[in-house]
mmCIF file of C-alpha atoms in Angstrom:
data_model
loop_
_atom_site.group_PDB
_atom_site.id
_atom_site.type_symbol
_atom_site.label_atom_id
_atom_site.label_comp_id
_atom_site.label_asym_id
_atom_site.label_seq_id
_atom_site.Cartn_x
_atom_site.Cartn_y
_atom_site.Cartn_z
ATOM 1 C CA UNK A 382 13.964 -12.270 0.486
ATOM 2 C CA UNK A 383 10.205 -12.412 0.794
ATOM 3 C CA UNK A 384 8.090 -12.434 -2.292
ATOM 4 C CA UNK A 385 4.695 -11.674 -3.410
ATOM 5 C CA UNK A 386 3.348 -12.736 -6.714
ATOM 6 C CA UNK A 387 -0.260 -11.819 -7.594
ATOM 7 C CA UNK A 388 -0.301 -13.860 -10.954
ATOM 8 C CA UNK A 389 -3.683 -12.337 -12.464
ATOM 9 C CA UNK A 390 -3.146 -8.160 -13.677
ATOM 10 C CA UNK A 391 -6.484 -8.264 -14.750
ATOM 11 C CA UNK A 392 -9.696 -10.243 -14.044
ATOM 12 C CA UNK A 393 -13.010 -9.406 -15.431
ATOM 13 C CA UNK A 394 -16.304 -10.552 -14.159
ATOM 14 C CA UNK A 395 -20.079 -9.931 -14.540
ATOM 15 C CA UNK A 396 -21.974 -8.147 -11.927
ATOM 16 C CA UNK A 397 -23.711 -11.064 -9.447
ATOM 17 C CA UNK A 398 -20.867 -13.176 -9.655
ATOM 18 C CA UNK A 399 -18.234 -14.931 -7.416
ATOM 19 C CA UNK A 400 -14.613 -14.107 -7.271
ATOM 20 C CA UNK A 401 -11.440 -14.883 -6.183
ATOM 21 C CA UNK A 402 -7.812 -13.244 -6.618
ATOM 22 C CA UNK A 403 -5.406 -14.886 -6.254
ATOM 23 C CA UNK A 404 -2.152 -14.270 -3.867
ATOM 24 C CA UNK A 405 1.435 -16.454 -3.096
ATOM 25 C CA UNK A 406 4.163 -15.774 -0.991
ATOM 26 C CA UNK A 407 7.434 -16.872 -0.838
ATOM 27 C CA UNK A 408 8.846 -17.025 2.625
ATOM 28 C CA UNK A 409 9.772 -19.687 5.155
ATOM 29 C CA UNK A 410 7.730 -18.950 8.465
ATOM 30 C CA UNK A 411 4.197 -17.232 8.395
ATOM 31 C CA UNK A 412 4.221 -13.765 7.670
ATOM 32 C CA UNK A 413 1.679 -11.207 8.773
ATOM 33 C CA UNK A 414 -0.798 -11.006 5.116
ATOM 34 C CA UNK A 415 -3.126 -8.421 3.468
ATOM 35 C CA UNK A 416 -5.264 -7.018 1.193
ATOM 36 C CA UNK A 417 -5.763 -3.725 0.308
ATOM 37 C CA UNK A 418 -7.768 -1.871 -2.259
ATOM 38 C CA UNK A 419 -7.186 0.742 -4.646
ATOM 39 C CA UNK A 420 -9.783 2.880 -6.353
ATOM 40 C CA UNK A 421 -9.256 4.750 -9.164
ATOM 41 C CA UNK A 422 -6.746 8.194 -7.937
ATOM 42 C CA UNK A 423 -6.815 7.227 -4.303
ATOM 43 C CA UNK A 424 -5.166 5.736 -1.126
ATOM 44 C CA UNK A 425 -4.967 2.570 -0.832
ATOM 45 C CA UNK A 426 -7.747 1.137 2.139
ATOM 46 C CA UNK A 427 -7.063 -2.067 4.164
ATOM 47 C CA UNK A 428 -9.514 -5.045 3.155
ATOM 48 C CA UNK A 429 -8.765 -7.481 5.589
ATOM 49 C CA UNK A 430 -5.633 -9.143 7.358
ATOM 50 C CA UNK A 431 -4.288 -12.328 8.984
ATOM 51 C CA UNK A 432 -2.155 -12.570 11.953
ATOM 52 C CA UNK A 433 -2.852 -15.921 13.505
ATOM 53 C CA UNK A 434 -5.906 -18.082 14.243
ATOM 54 C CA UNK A 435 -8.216 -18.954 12.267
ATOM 55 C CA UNK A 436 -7.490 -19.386 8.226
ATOM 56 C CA UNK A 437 -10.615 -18.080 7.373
ATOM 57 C CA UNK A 438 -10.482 -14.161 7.585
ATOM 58 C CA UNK A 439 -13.751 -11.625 7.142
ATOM 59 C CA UNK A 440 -13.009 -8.289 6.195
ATOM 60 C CA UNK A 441 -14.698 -5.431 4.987
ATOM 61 C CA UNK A 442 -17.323 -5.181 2.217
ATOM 62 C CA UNK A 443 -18.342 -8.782 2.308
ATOM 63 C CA UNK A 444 -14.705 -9.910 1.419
ATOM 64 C CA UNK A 445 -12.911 -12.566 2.919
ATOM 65 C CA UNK A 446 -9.505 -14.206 2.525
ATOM 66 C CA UNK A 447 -8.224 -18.212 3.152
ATOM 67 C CA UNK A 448 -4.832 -18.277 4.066
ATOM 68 C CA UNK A 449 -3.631 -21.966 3.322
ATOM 69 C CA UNK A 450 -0.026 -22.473 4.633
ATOM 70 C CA UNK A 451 0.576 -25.613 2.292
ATOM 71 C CA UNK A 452 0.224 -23.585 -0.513
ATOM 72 C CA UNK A 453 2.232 -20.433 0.837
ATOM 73 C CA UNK A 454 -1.284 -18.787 -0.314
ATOM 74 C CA UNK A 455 -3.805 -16.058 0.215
ATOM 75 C CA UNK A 456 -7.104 -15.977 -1.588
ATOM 76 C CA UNK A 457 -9.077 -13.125 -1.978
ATOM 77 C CA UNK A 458 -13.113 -14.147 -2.458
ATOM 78 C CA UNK A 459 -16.113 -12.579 -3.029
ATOM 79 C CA UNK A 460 -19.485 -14.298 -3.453
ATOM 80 C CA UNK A 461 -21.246 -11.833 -5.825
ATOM 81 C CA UNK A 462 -19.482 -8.825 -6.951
ATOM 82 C CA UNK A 463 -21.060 -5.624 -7.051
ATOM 83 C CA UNK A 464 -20.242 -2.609 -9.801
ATOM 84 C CA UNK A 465 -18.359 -1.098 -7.240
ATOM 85 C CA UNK A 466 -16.214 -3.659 -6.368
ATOM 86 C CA UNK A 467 -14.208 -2.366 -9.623
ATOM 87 C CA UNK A 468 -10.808 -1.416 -8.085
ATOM 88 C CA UNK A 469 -6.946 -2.607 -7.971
ATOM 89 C CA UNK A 470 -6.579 -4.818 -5.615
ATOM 90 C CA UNK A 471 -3.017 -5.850 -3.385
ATOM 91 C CA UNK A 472 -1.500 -7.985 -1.491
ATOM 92 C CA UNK A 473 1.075 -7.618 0.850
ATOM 93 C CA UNK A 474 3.353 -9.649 3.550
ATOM 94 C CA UNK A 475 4.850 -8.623 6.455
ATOM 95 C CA UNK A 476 7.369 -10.556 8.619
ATOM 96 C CA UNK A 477 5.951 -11.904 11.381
ATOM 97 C CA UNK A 478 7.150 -10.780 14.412
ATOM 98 C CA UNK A 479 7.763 -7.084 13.499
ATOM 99 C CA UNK A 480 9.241 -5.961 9.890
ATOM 100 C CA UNK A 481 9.257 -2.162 8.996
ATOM 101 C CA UNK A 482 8.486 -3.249 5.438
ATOM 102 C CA UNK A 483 5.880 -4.728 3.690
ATOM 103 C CA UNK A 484 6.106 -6.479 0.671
ATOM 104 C CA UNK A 485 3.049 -5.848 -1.882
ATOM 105 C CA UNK A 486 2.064 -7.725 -5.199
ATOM 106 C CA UNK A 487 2.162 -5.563 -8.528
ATOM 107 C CA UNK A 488 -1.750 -5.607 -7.894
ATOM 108 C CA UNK A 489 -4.628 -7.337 -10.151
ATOM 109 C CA UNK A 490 -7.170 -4.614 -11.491
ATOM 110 C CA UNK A 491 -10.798 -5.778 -11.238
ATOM 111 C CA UNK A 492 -13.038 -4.924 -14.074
ATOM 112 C CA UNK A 493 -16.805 -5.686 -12.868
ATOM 113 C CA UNK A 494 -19.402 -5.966 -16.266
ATOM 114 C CA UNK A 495 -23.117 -5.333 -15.478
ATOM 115 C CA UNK B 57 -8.921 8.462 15.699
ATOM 116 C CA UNK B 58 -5.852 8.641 13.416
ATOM 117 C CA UNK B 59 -5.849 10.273 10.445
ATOM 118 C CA UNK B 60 -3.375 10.508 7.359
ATOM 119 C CA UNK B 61 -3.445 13.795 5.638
ATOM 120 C CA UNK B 62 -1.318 14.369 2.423
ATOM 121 C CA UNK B 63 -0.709 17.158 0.121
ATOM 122 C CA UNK B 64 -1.470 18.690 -2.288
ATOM 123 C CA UNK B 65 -3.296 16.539 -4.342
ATOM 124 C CA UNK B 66 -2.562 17.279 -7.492
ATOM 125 C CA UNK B 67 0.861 18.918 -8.745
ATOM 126 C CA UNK B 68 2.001 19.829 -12.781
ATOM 127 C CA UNK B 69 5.792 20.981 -12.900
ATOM 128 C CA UNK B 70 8.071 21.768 -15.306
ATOM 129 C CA UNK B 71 11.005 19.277 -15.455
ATOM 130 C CA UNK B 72 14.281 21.205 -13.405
ATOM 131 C CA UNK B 73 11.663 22.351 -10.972
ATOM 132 C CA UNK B 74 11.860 21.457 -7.037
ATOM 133 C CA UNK B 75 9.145 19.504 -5.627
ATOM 134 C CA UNK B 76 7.551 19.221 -1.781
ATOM 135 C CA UNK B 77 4.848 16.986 -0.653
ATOM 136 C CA UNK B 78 4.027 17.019 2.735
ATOM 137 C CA UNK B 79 2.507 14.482 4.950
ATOM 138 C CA UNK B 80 1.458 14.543 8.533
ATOM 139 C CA UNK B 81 -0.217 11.950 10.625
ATOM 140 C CA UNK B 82 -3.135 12.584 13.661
ATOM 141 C CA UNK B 83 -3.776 10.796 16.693
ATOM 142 C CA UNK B 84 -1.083 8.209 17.482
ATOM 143 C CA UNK B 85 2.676 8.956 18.324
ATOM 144 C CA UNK B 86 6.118 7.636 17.123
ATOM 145 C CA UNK B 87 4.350 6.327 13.782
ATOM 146 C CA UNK B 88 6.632 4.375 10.811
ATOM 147 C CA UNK B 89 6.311 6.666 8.030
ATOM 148 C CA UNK B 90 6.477 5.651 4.467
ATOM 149 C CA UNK B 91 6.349 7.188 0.951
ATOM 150 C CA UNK B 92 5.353 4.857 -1.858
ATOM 151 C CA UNK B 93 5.790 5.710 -5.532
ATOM 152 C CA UNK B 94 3.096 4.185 -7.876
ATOM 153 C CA UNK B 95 3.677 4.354 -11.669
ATOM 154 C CA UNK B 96 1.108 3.512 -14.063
ATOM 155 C CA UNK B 97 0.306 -0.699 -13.897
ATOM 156 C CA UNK B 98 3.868 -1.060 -12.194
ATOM 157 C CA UNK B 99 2.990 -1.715 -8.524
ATOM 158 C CA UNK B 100 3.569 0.014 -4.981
ATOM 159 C CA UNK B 101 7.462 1.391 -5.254
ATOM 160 C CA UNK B 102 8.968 2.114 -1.646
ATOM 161 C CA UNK B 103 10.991 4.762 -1.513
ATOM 162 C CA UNK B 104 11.983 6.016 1.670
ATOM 163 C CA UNK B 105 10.325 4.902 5.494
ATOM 164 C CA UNK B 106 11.312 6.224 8.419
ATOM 165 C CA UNK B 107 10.932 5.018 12.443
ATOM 166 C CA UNK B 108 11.595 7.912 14.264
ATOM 167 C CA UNK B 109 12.730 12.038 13.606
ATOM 168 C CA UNK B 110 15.359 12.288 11.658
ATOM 169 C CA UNK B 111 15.968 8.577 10.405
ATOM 170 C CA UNK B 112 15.363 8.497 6.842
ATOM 171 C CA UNK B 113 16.234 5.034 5.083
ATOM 172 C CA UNK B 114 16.362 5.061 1.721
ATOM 173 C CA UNK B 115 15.005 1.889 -0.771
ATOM 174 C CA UNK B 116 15.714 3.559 -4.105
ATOM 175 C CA UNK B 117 18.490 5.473 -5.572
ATOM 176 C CA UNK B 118 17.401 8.330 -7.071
ATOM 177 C CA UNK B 119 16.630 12.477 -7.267
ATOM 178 C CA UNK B 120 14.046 12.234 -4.430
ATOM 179 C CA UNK B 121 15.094 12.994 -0.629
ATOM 180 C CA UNK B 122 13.048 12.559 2.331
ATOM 181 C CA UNK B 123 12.635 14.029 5.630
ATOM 182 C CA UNK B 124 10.991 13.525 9.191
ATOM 183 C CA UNK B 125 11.548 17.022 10.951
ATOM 184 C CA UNK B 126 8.636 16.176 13.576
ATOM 185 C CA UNK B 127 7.223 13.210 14.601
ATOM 186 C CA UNK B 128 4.506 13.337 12.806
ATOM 187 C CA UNK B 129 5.099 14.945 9.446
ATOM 188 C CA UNK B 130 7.083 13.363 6.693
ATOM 189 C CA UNK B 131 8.251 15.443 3.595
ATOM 190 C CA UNK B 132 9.316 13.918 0.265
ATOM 191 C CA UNK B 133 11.580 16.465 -1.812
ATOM 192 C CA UNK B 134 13.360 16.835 -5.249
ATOM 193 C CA UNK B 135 15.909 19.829 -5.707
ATOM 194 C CA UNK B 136 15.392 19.260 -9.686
ATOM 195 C CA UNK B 137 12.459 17.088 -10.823
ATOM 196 C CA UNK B 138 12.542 14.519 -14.112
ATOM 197 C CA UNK B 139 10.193 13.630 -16.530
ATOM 198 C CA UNK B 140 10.836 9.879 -14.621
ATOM 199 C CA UNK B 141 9.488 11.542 -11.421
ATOM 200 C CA UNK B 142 5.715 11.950 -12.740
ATOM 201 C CA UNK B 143 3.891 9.448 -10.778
ATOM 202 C CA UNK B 144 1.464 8.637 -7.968
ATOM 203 C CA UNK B 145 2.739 9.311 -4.436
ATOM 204 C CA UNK B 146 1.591 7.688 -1.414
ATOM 205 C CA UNK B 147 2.589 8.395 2.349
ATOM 206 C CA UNK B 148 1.704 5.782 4.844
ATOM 207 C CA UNK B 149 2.116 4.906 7.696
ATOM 208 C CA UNK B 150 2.386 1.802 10.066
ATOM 209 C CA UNK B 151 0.355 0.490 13.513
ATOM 210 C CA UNK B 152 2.408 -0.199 15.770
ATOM 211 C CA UNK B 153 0.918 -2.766 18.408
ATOM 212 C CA UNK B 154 3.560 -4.567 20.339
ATOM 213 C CA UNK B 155 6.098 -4.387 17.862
ATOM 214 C CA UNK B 156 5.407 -3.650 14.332
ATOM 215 C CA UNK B 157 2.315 -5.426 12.742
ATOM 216 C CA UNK B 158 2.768 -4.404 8.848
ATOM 217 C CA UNK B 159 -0.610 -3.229 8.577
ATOM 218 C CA UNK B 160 -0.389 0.251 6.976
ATOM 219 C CA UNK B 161 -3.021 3.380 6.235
ATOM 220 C CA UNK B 162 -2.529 5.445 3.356
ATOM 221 C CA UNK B 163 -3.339 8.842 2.694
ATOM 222 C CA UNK B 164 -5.020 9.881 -0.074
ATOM 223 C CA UNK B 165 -1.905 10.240 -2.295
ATOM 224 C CA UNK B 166 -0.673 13.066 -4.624
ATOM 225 C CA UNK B 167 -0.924 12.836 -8.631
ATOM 226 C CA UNK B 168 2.737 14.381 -9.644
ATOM 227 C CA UNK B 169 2.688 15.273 -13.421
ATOM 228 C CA UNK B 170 6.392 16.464 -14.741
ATOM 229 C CA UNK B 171 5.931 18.393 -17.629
#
């Protein structure tokens, strides 16, 4: 069964910084990935995903993901993170090639210090 | 556009009580429909999806019962709630674009407190 372990529950950084969170998944062909974020009390909004192409994904609010199939991994990056970057963050696998499920991470919760 | 609308948004009931949270999706057709269960620092729990009217599959055994009486609505029930049932509850649902993709948009969720 497909896996996803987000190893970090909590990372804390100071405003102006860089991030990254980090993502594995444990399945034998290349799933469909994602990340979504969480603030505090509501839905969960879609960051960015990777079908197929290239490695390097953009996404939304100067986010962007690597996926790097050697190491069954997803990055999440930031170059400077911004107060309101604070949030719980996911990521999630899909099989590729049509799954009704996805498979999310337990989540890492991003603490941002000015 | 599509939209995801859930509700309500915030429910306190006494443990033995029933419970109905309603979900309904605008602007696409024949939508996957999920509800997700989050509980404090534990993760996203599925608990029921559904691909079409009336096909409920189930991912956790438990007090909770789900239903899909149109296509786009989605209703997440208890006949007799538990102090275990207080929680975070999310509806979703999926994109399909030749085939299913995964990707999924969440409504705005609704905080269930069992007193």
């Amino acid at each position: 069964a497909q896996s996803v372990t987000q190893p970090d529950i909590h990372i804390t950084v100071s405003e102006g910084a860089s991030l990254e969170l980090r993502c594995n998944y444990s399945y034998g062909a290349t799933p469909y990935l994602f990340w979504y974020v969480q603030s505090p009390g509501q839905g969960l909004q879609l960051l960015l995903k990777y079908f197929s192409g290239d490695t390097l994904v953009q996404g939304i609010k100067g986010f962007e993901a690597e996926f790097k199939r050697s190491q069954s991994s997803f990055n999440l990056r930031k170059p400077s993170v911004h107060w309101s970057d604070a949030a719980e963050y996911f990521c999630a696998v899909a099989l590729s090639g049509g799954s009704y499920i996805p498979t999310f991470g337990r989540g890492t919760s991003l603490i941002v210090h000015p | 556009s599509q939209t995801i609308h859930q509700w309500p948004a915030t429910l306190v009931q006494p443990v033995g009580s029933p419970l109905s949270l309603e979900c309904t999706v605008e602007g696409t057709s024949n939508p996957n429909l999920y509800w997700y269960r989050q509980a404090a620092g534990r993760g996203l729990q599925l608990l029921f999806y559904s691909v079409g009217i009336g096909q409920i599959s189930s991912e956790v055994p438990q007090n909770l019962s789900a239903s899909r009486p149109q296509d786009r609505q989605f209703i997440l029930s208890s006949k007799k709630l538990l102090l275990s049932d207080s929680g975070f509850y999310l509806c979703a649902w999926m994109v399909r674009l030749m085939g299913d993709t995964g990707e999924l948009f969440f409504g705005e969720g609704s905080r269930l407190t069992v007193l």
